[in-house]
PDB file of C-alpha atoms in Angstrom:
ATOM      1  CA  UNK A  88      41.162  11.148   6.933  1.00 45.00           C
ATOM      2  CA  UNK A  89      43.289   8.364   8.431  1.00 43.00           C
ATOM      3  CA  UNK A  90      42.123   5.057   7.232  1.00 43.00           C
ATOM      4  CA  UNK A  91      43.150   3.197  10.497  1.00 45.00           C
ATOM      5  CA  UNK A  92      41.338   0.870  12.264  1.00 44.00           C
ATOM      6  CA  UNK A  93      38.618   3.282  14.295  1.00 44.00           C
ATOM      7  CA  UNK A  94      39.425   2.983  18.212  1.00 45.00           C
ATOM      8  CA  UNK A  95      36.689   0.987  20.420  1.00 42.00           C
ATOM      9  CA  UNK A  96      35.407   2.172  23.158  1.00 47.00           C
ATOM     10  CA  UNK A  97      34.802   1.170  26.923  1.00 42.00           C
ATOM     11  CA  UNK A  98      31.958  -1.420  26.074  1.00 42.00           C
ATOM     12  CA  UNK A  99      34.137  -2.844  23.509  1.00 42.00           C
ATOM     13  CA  UNK A 100      32.033  -1.212  20.701  1.00 40.00           C
ATOM     14  CA  UNK A 101      34.029  -0.331  17.208  1.00 42.00           C
ATOM     15  CA  UNK A 102      33.164   3.547  16.752  1.00 42.00           C
ATOM     16  CA  UNK A 103      30.987   3.944  13.368  1.00 42.00           C
ATOM     17  CA  UNK A 104      31.549   7.485  12.066  1.00 38.00           C
ATOM     18  CA  UNK A 105      34.650   8.588  10.966  1.00 37.00           C
ATOM     19  CA  UNK A 106      34.298  12.354  10.904  1.00 33.00           C
ATOM     20  CA  UNK A 107      37.000  14.596   8.885  1.00 36.00           C
ATOM     21  CA  UNK A 108      39.837  15.829  10.995  1.00 35.00           C
ATOM     22  CA  UNK A 109      40.269  19.358  10.834  1.00 32.00           C
ATOM     23  CA  UNK A 110      43.693  21.475   9.852  1.00 38.00           C
ATOM     24  CA  UNK A 111      45.063  22.770  12.785  1.00 34.00           C
ATOM     25  CA  UNK A 112      47.443  24.861  11.026  1.00 39.00           C
ATOM     26  CA  UNK A 113      47.535  27.131   7.984  1.00 39.00           C
ATOM     27  CA  UNK A 114      49.740  26.236   5.417  1.00 41.00           C
ATOM     28  CA  UNK A 115      52.629  28.844   4.756  1.00 38.00           C
ATOM     29  CA  UNK A 116      51.819  31.849   2.390  1.00 37.00           C
ATOM     30  CA  UNK A 117      55.247  31.480   1.288  1.00 38.00           C
ATOM     31  CA  UNK A 118      55.588  28.103   0.268  1.00 41.00           C
ATOM     32  CA  UNK A 119      55.160  27.547  -3.506  1.00 42.00           C
ATOM     33  CA  UNK A 120      53.044  24.553  -2.596  1.00 45.00           C
ATOM     34  CA  UNK A 121      51.702  22.277   0.150  1.00 44.00           C
ATOM     35  CA  UNK A 122      50.933  18.746  -0.231  1.00 48.00           C
ATOM     36  CA  UNK A 123      47.831  17.576  -0.106  1.00 45.00           C
ATOM     37  CA  UNK A 124      46.280  14.512   1.399  1.00 43.00           C
ATOM     38  CA  UNK A 125      45.324  11.902  -0.348  1.00 46.00           C
ATOM     39  CA  UNK A 126      41.450  11.404  -1.179  1.00 40.00           C
ATOM     40  CA  UNK A 127      40.376   9.251   1.399  1.00 37.00           C
ATOM     41  CA  UNK A 128      37.957   6.230   0.737  1.00 41.00           C
ATOM     42  CA  UNK A 129      36.319   6.075   4.221  1.00 40.00           C
ATOM     43  CA  UNK A 130      32.647   5.427   4.122  1.00 41.00           C
ATOM     44  CA  UNK A 131      31.155   8.241   6.601  1.00 37.00           C
ATOM     45  CA  UNK A 132      27.912   7.676   8.393  1.00 43.00           C
ATOM     46  CA  UNK A 133      27.437   3.601   7.453  1.00 46.00           C
ATOM     47  CA  UNK A 134      28.256   2.001  11.076  1.00 49.00           C
ATOM     48  CA  UNK A 135      28.208  -1.360   9.193  1.00 47.00           C
ATOM     49  CA  UNK A 136      31.371  -0.005   6.347  1.00 46.00           C
ATOM     50  CA  UNK A 137      29.555  -1.825   3.151  1.00 41.00           C
ATOM     51  CA  UNK A 138      25.970  -2.456   3.209  1.00 46.00           C
ATOM     52  CA  UNK A 139      25.158  -6.267   4.731  1.00 50.00           C
ATOM     53  CA  UNK A 140      23.300  -6.663   1.728  1.00 56.00           C
ATOM     54  CA  UNK A 141      24.068  -6.105  -1.746  1.00 44.00           C
ATOM     55  CA  UNK A 142      23.346  -6.835  -5.250  1.00 41.00           C
ATOM     56  CA  UNK A 143      26.891  -7.631  -6.954  1.00 43.00           C
ATOM     57  CA  UNK A 144      28.372  -5.903  -4.267  1.00 50.00           C
ATOM     58  CA  UNK A 145      27.559  -2.728  -5.253  1.00 59.00           C
ATOM     59  CA  UNK A 146      24.141  -2.065  -4.323  1.00 71.00           C
ATOM     60  CA  UNK A 147      21.686  -2.670  -1.256  1.00 78.00           C
ATOM     61  CA  UNK A 148      19.716  -5.317  -2.058  1.00 87.00           C
ATOM     62  CA  UNK A 149      16.112  -4.153  -2.074  1.00 93.00           C
ATOM     63  CA  UNK A 150      13.702  -4.468   0.479  1.00 96.00           C
ATOM     64  CA  UNK A 151      11.719  -8.355   1.206  1.00 96.00           C
ATOM     65  CA  UNK A 152       8.527  -9.447   1.539  1.00 97.00           C
ATOM     66  CA  UNK A 153       7.600  -9.605   5.606  1.00 98.00           C
ATOM     67  CA  UNK A 154       5.859 -12.982   6.572  1.00 98.00           C
ATOM     68  CA  UNK A 155       2.439 -13.173   6.740  1.00 98.00           C
ATOM     69  CA  UNK A 156       1.353 -15.972   8.974  1.00 98.00           C
ATOM     70  CA  UNK A 157       0.752 -14.649  12.508  1.00 98.00           C
ATOM     71  CA  UNK A 158       2.664 -17.262  14.625  1.00 98.00           C
ATOM     72  CA  UNK A 159       5.646 -17.168  11.957  1.00 98.00           C
ATOM     73  CA  UNK A 160       6.043 -13.659  12.313  1.00 99.00           C
ATOM     74  CA  UNK A 161       6.003 -13.585  16.306  1.00 98.00           C
ATOM     75  CA  UNK A 162       8.380 -16.654  16.489  1.00 98.00           C
ATOM     76  CA  UNK A 163      10.679 -14.478  14.210  1.00 97.00           C
ATOM     77  CA  UNK A 164      10.630 -11.309  15.934  1.00 97.00           C
ATOM     78  CA  UNK A 165      11.230 -13.485  19.417  1.00 95.00           C
ATOM     79  CA  UNK A 166      14.583 -14.775  17.734  1.00 95.00           C
ATOM     80  CA  UNK A 167      16.266 -11.601  18.004  1.00 95.00           C
ATOM     81  CA  UNK A 168      17.412 -10.927  20.901  1.00 93.00           C
ATOM     82  CA  UNK A 169      20.481  -8.321  22.032  1.00 90.00           C
ATOM     83  CA  UNK A 170      22.924  -9.655  24.691  1.00 88.00           C
ATOM     84  CA  UNK A 171      22.881  -5.850  25.301  1.00 87.00           C
ATOM     85  CA  UNK A 172      21.210  -2.474  24.040  1.00 90.00           C
ATOM     86  CA  UNK A 173      23.154   1.035  24.389  1.00 92.00           C
ATOM     87  CA  UNK A 174      22.815   4.455  23.147  1.00 94.00           C
ATOM     88  CA  UNK A 175      25.635   2.843  20.868  1.00 91.00           C
ATOM     89  CA  UNK A 176      23.684   0.012  19.604  1.00 90.00           C
ATOM     90  CA  UNK A 177      21.252   2.477  19.091  1.00 94.00           C
ATOM     91  CA  UNK A 178      23.195   4.389  16.811  1.00 94.00           C
ATOM     92  CA  UNK A 179      24.619   2.027  14.750  1.00 91.00           C
ATOM     93  CA  UNK A 180      21.433   0.745  13.806  1.00 94.00           C
ATOM     94  CA  UNK A 181      19.422   3.766  13.254  1.00 96.00           C
ATOM     95  CA  UNK A 182      22.328   5.005  11.094  1.00 94.00           C
ATOM     96  CA  UNK A 183      22.449   1.657   9.040  1.00 94.00           C
ATOM     97  CA  UNK A 184      18.449   1.720   8.716  1.00 96.00           C
ATOM     98  CA  UNK A 185      18.853   5.691   7.445  1.00 97.00           C
ATOM     99  CA  UNK A 186      21.176   4.732   5.305  1.00 95.00           C
ATOM    100  CA  UNK A 187      20.142   1.597   3.469  1.00 95.00           C
ATOM    101  CA  UNK A 188      16.667   3.437   2.716  1.00 97.00           C
ATOM    102  CA  UNK A 189      18.340   6.573   1.206  1.00 96.00           C
ATOM    103  CA  UNK A 190      20.417   4.438  -1.152  1.00 96.00           C
ATOM    104  CA  UNK A 191      17.294   2.049  -2.140  1.00 96.00           C
ATOM    105  CA  UNK A 192      13.918   4.506  -2.151  1.00 96.00           C
ATOM    106  CA  UNK A 193      13.865   8.404  -3.239  1.00 97.00           C
ATOM    107  CA  UNK A 194      10.584   8.145  -1.015  1.00 98.00           C
ATOM    108  CA  UNK A 195      10.754  10.232   2.199  1.00 98.00           C
ATOM    109  CA  UNK A 196      10.778   8.042   5.443  1.00 98.00           C
ATOM    110  CA  UNK A 197      11.268   8.587   9.333  1.00 98.00           C
ATOM    111  CA  UNK A 198      13.613   6.428  11.101  1.00 99.00           C
ATOM    112  CA  UNK A 199      13.108   6.162  14.807  1.00 99.00           C
ATOM    113  CA  UNK A 200      14.371   4.297  18.243  1.00 98.00           C
ATOM    114  CA  UNK A 201      13.698   5.047  21.844  1.00 98.00           C
ATOM    115  CA  UNK A 202      13.973   3.311  24.951  1.00 98.00           C
ATOM    116  CA  UNK A 203      10.654   1.249  25.744  1.00 97.00           C
ATOM    117  CA  UNK A 204      10.319   2.358  29.782  1.00 91.00           C
ATOM    118  CA  UNK A 205      10.740   6.086  29.004  1.00 89.00           C
ATOM    119  CA  UNK A 206      10.173   6.888  25.492  1.00 85.00           C
ATOM    120  CA  UNK A 207      13.977   8.102  25.510  1.00 95.00           C
ATOM    121  CA  UNK A 208      14.551   9.363  22.111  1.00 98.00           C
ATOM    122  CA  UNK A 209      18.229   7.537  21.341  1.00 98.00           C
ATOM    123  CA  UNK A 210      18.201   7.862  17.155  1.00 98.00           C
ATOM    124  CA  UNK A 211      15.621  10.388  15.124  1.00 98.00           C
ATOM    125  CA  UNK A 212      16.390  10.957  11.266  1.00 98.00           C
ATOM    126  CA  UNK A 213      15.054  11.252   8.058  1.00 98.00           C
ATOM    127  CA  UNK A 214      16.162   9.508   4.840  1.00 98.00           C
ATOM    128  CA  UNK A 215      14.853  12.436   2.255  1.00 97.00           C
ATOM    129  CA  UNK A 216      13.721  15.524   2.360  1.00 97.00           C
ATOM    130  CA  UNK A 217       9.548  15.674   2.408  1.00 97.00           C
ATOM    131  CA  UNK A 218       8.711  14.185   5.829  1.00 96.00           C
ATOM    132  CA  UNK A 219       6.187  15.987   7.745  1.00 95.00           C
ATOM    133  CA  UNK A 220       4.968  16.421  11.132  1.00 95.00           C
ATOM    134  CA  UNK A 221       1.996  13.910  10.142  1.00 96.00           C
ATOM    135  CA  UNK A 222       5.399  11.415   9.776  1.00 95.00           C
ATOM    136  CA  UNK A 223       5.799  11.628  13.911  1.00 96.00           C
ATOM    137  CA  UNK A 224       2.150  10.991  14.410  1.00 97.00           C
ATOM    138  CA  UNK A 225       2.270   7.514  12.728  1.00 98.00           C
ATOM    139  CA  UNK A 226       5.594   6.940  14.588  1.00 98.00           C
ATOM    140  CA  UNK A 227       4.133   7.559  17.656  1.00 98.00           C
ATOM    141  CA  UNK A 228       0.944   5.004  17.221  1.00 98.00           C
ATOM    142  CA  UNK A 229       3.192   2.845  15.874  1.00 99.00           C
ATOM    143  CA  UNK A 230       5.186   2.894  18.954  1.00 98.00           C
ATOM    144  CA  UNK A 231       2.278   2.878  21.218  1.00 98.00           C
ATOM    145  CA  UNK A 232       0.976  -0.431  19.624  1.00 99.00           C
ATOM    146  CA  UNK A 233       4.246  -2.308  20.298  1.00 99.00           C
ATOM    147  CA  UNK A 234       4.823  -0.931  24.450  1.00 98.00           C
ATOM    148  CA  UNK A 235       1.106  -1.963  25.084  1.00 98.00           C
ATOM    149  CA  UNK A 236       0.856  -5.554  22.997  1.00 98.00           C
ATOM    150  CA  UNK A 237       4.627  -6.355  23.180  1.00 98.00           C
ATOM    151  CA  UNK A 238       4.679  -7.834  19.741  1.00 98.00           C
ATOM    152  CA  UNK A 239       5.593  -5.649  16.431  1.00 99.00           C
ATOM    153  CA  UNK A 240       2.331  -3.192  14.765  1.00 99.00           C
ATOM    154  CA  UNK A 241       2.272  -5.199  11.565  1.00 99.00           C
ATOM    155  CA  UNK A 242       1.807  -8.582  13.997  1.00 99.00           C
ATOM    156  CA  UNK A 243      -0.942  -6.611  15.381  1.00 99.00           C
ATOM    157  CA  UNK A 244      -2.176  -6.020  11.788  1.00 98.00           C
ATOM    158  CA  UNK A 245      -1.968  -9.403  10.643  1.00 98.00           C
ATOM    159  CA  UNK A 246      -3.779 -11.170  14.188  1.00 98.00           C
ATOM    160  CA  UNK A 247      -6.935  -8.472  12.971  1.00 98.00           C
ATOM    161  CA  UNK A 248      -6.579  -8.735   8.650  1.00 97.00           C
ATOM    162  CA  UNK A 249      -6.130  -5.185   9.040  1.00 97.00           C
ATOM    163  CA  UNK A 250      -9.269  -4.333  10.758  1.00 98.00           C
ATOM    164  CA  UNK A 251      -8.924  -1.481  13.151  1.00 97.00           C
ATOM    165  CA  UNK A 252     -12.331  -1.602  14.288  1.00 97.00           C
ATOM    166  CA  UNK A 253     -12.242  -4.923  15.203  1.00 98.00           C
ATOM    167  CA  UNK A 254      -8.866  -4.608  16.569  1.00 98.00           C
ATOM    168  CA  UNK A 255     -10.433  -1.500  18.614  1.00 98.00           C
ATOM    169  CA  UNK A 256     -13.302  -3.230  20.058  1.00 98.00           C
ATOM    170  CA  UNK A 257     -11.629  -6.379  21.355  1.00 98.00           C
ATOM    171  CA  UNK A 258      -9.566  -4.482  23.741  1.00 98.00           C
ATOM    172  CA  UNK A 259     -12.159  -2.060  24.225  1.00 98.00           C
ATOM    173  CA  UNK A 260      -9.935   0.925  23.167  1.00 97.00           C
ATOM    174  CA  UNK A 261     -12.909   3.057  22.704  1.00 97.00           C
ATOM    175  CA  UNK A 262     -11.690   6.874  22.346  1.00 95.00           C
ATOM    176  CA  UNK A 263      -8.776   5.832  22.474  1.00 97.00           C
ATOM    177  CA  UNK A 264      -8.452   3.341  19.463  1.00 97.00           C
ATOM    178  CA  UNK A 265      -7.185   6.739  17.458  1.00 97.00           C
ATOM    179  CA  UNK A 266      -3.497   6.495  19.955  1.00 98.00           C
ATOM    180  CA  UNK A 267      -2.666   3.039  17.906  1.00 98.00           C
ATOM    181  CA  UNK A 268      -1.655   1.862  14.450  1.00 98.00           C
ATOM    182  CA  UNK A 269      -1.772  -1.195  13.519  1.00 98.00           C
ATOM    183  CA  UNK A 270       0.399  -0.699  10.334  1.00 98.00           C
ATOM    184  CA  UNK A 271       3.508  -2.375   9.967  1.00 98.00           C
ATOM    185  CA  UNK A 272       6.919  -0.316  10.856  1.00 99.00           C
ATOM    186  CA  UNK A 273       7.078  -0.516  14.601  1.00 99.00           C
ATOM    187  CA  UNK A 274       9.402  -3.456  15.996  1.00 99.00           C
ATOM    188  CA  UNK A 275      10.148  -4.475  19.767  1.00 98.00           C
ATOM    189  CA  UNK A 276      14.074  -5.268  20.980  1.00 97.00           C
ATOM    190  CA  UNK A 277      14.461  -7.513  23.333  1.00 96.00           C
ATOM    191  CA  UNK A 278      17.563  -7.955  25.820  1.00 94.00           C
ATOM    192  CA  UNK A 279      18.524 -11.677  26.225  1.00 91.00           C
ATOM    193  CA  UNK A 280      17.267 -12.746  30.149  1.00 95.00           C
ATOM    194  CA  UNK A 281      15.247  -9.726  30.045  1.00 96.00           C
ATOM    195  CA  UNK A 282      11.475  -9.689  30.712  1.00 96.00           C
ATOM    196  CA  UNK A 283       9.483  -7.074  28.452  1.00 96.00           C
ATOM    197  CA  UNK A 284      10.658  -5.053  25.448  1.00 98.00           C
ATOM    198  CA  UNK A 285      13.403  -2.540  25.693  1.00 97.00           C
ATOM    199  CA  UNK A 286      13.460  -0.605  22.908  1.00 98.00           C
ATOM    200  CA  UNK A 287      11.201  -0.432  20.121  1.00 99.00           C
ATOM    201  CA  UNK A 288      12.438   0.586  16.037  1.00 99.00           C
ATOM    202  CA  UNK A 289      10.026   2.608  14.020  1.00 99.00           C
ATOM    203  CA  UNK A 290      10.371   3.217  10.362  1.00 99.00           C
ATOM    204  CA  UNK A 291       7.450   5.125   8.801  1.00 98.00           C
ATOM    205  CA  UNK A 292       6.913   6.460   5.204  1.00 98.00           C
ATOM    206  CA  UNK A 293       6.813   3.740   3.048  1.00 98.00           C
ATOM    207  CA  UNK A 294       4.198   1.183   2.750  1.00 98.00           C
ATOM    208  CA  UNK A 295       3.481  -1.328   5.829  1.00 98.00           C
ATOM    209  CA  UNK A 296       4.982  -4.061   4.245  1.00 98.00           C
ATOM    210  CA  UNK A 297       8.141  -2.520   3.800  1.00 98.00           C
ATOM    211  CA  UNK A 298       8.298  -0.250   6.543  1.00 99.00           C
ATOM    212  CA  UNK A 299       7.964  -3.530   8.959  1.00 99.00           C
ATOM    213  CA  UNK A 300      10.399  -5.465   6.545  1.00 98.00           C
ATOM    214  CA  UNK A 301      13.646  -3.263   6.518  1.00 98.00           C
ATOM    215  CA  UNK A 302      13.220  -3.182  10.066  1.00 98.00           C
ATOM    216  CA  UNK A 303      13.547  -6.652  10.609  1.00 98.00           C
ATOM    217  CA  UNK A 304      16.169  -6.989   8.078  1.00 97.00           C
ATOM    218  CA  UNK A 305      18.245  -4.109  10.035  1.00 96.00           C
ATOM    219  CA  UNK A 306      17.761  -6.085  13.322  1.00 95.00           C
ATOM    220  CA  UNK A 307      19.063  -9.311  11.574  1.00 93.00           C
ATOM    221  CA  UNK A 308      22.053  -7.055   9.895  1.00 91.00           C
ATOM    222  CA  UNK A 309      23.603  -6.961  13.262  1.00 84.00           C
ATOM    223  CA  UNK A 310      23.462 -10.554  14.058  1.00 76.00           C
ATOM    224  CA  UNK A 311      25.511 -11.020  10.415  1.00 79.00           C
ATOM    225  CA  UNK A 312      28.104  -8.228  10.989  1.00 81.00           C
ATOM    226  CA  UNK A 313      28.567  -9.769  14.679  1.00 66.00           C
ATOM    227  CA  UNK A 314      29.046 -13.185  13.053  1.00 64.00           C
ATOM    228  CA  UNK A 315      31.668 -11.959  11.029  1.00 74.00           C
ATOM    229  CA  UNK A 316      33.292  -9.323  13.058  1.00 70.00           C
ATOM    230  CA  UNK A 317      32.719 -10.888  16.826  1.00 60.00           C
ATOM    231  CA  UNK A 318      33.037  -7.321  18.778  1.00 51.00           C
ATOM    232  CA  UNK A 319      31.127  -4.858  16.860  1.00 48.00           C
ATOM    233  CA  UNK A 320      27.752  -4.994  18.814  1.00 47.00           C
ATOM    234  CA  UNK A 321      27.024  -6.422  22.073  1.00 43.00           C
ATOM    235  CA  UNK A 322      23.845  -8.994  20.720  1.00 39.00           C
TER     236      UNK A 322
END
């Protein structure tokens, strides 16, 4: 594999995945020895190169603790808008989240990113073997909460202290209450100058605190990488 800087696409976002180069010809069987390429040091499938969060420069940091006060949660969510959000952005963000979770916990989890207006799937991956179809149901229920109320599923959980009955009664959900979840893990994506939610990022499979906070930290990592490189993300 080449160690050259990956090219930028037309949107100005660096290609985040370096794939192995396929051999176009076989070495001659008459040759006593064939030169071998040096081992590659490229990091495949990690859009930020190295994790933005490290322990001693070697391992990604563990997931932090989420904010608990509703006003603080909502204020922080609103402070993370993108300048633009495309399929490239979603893929890089989703890959970063998946790789970080794969490195720091053996628990299987789902990472999902969809557009808000159509639920078009932009990214979906599992972090480890063991994810069940029920995990996708949790993803869908958390996403619906974000799309209906315009804030994270964690924020709605904190608003009602996790009381799903009060939540259902407040909004007259009736039999449809089961379609929503006020457990942490789904976070809205916003774009500067655009009204409403543009996309939803969901992690499900860990504790609800971890599900929520790892998404928040992933969005923060986007801004951190942009501040360092200046051109990786359009945020």
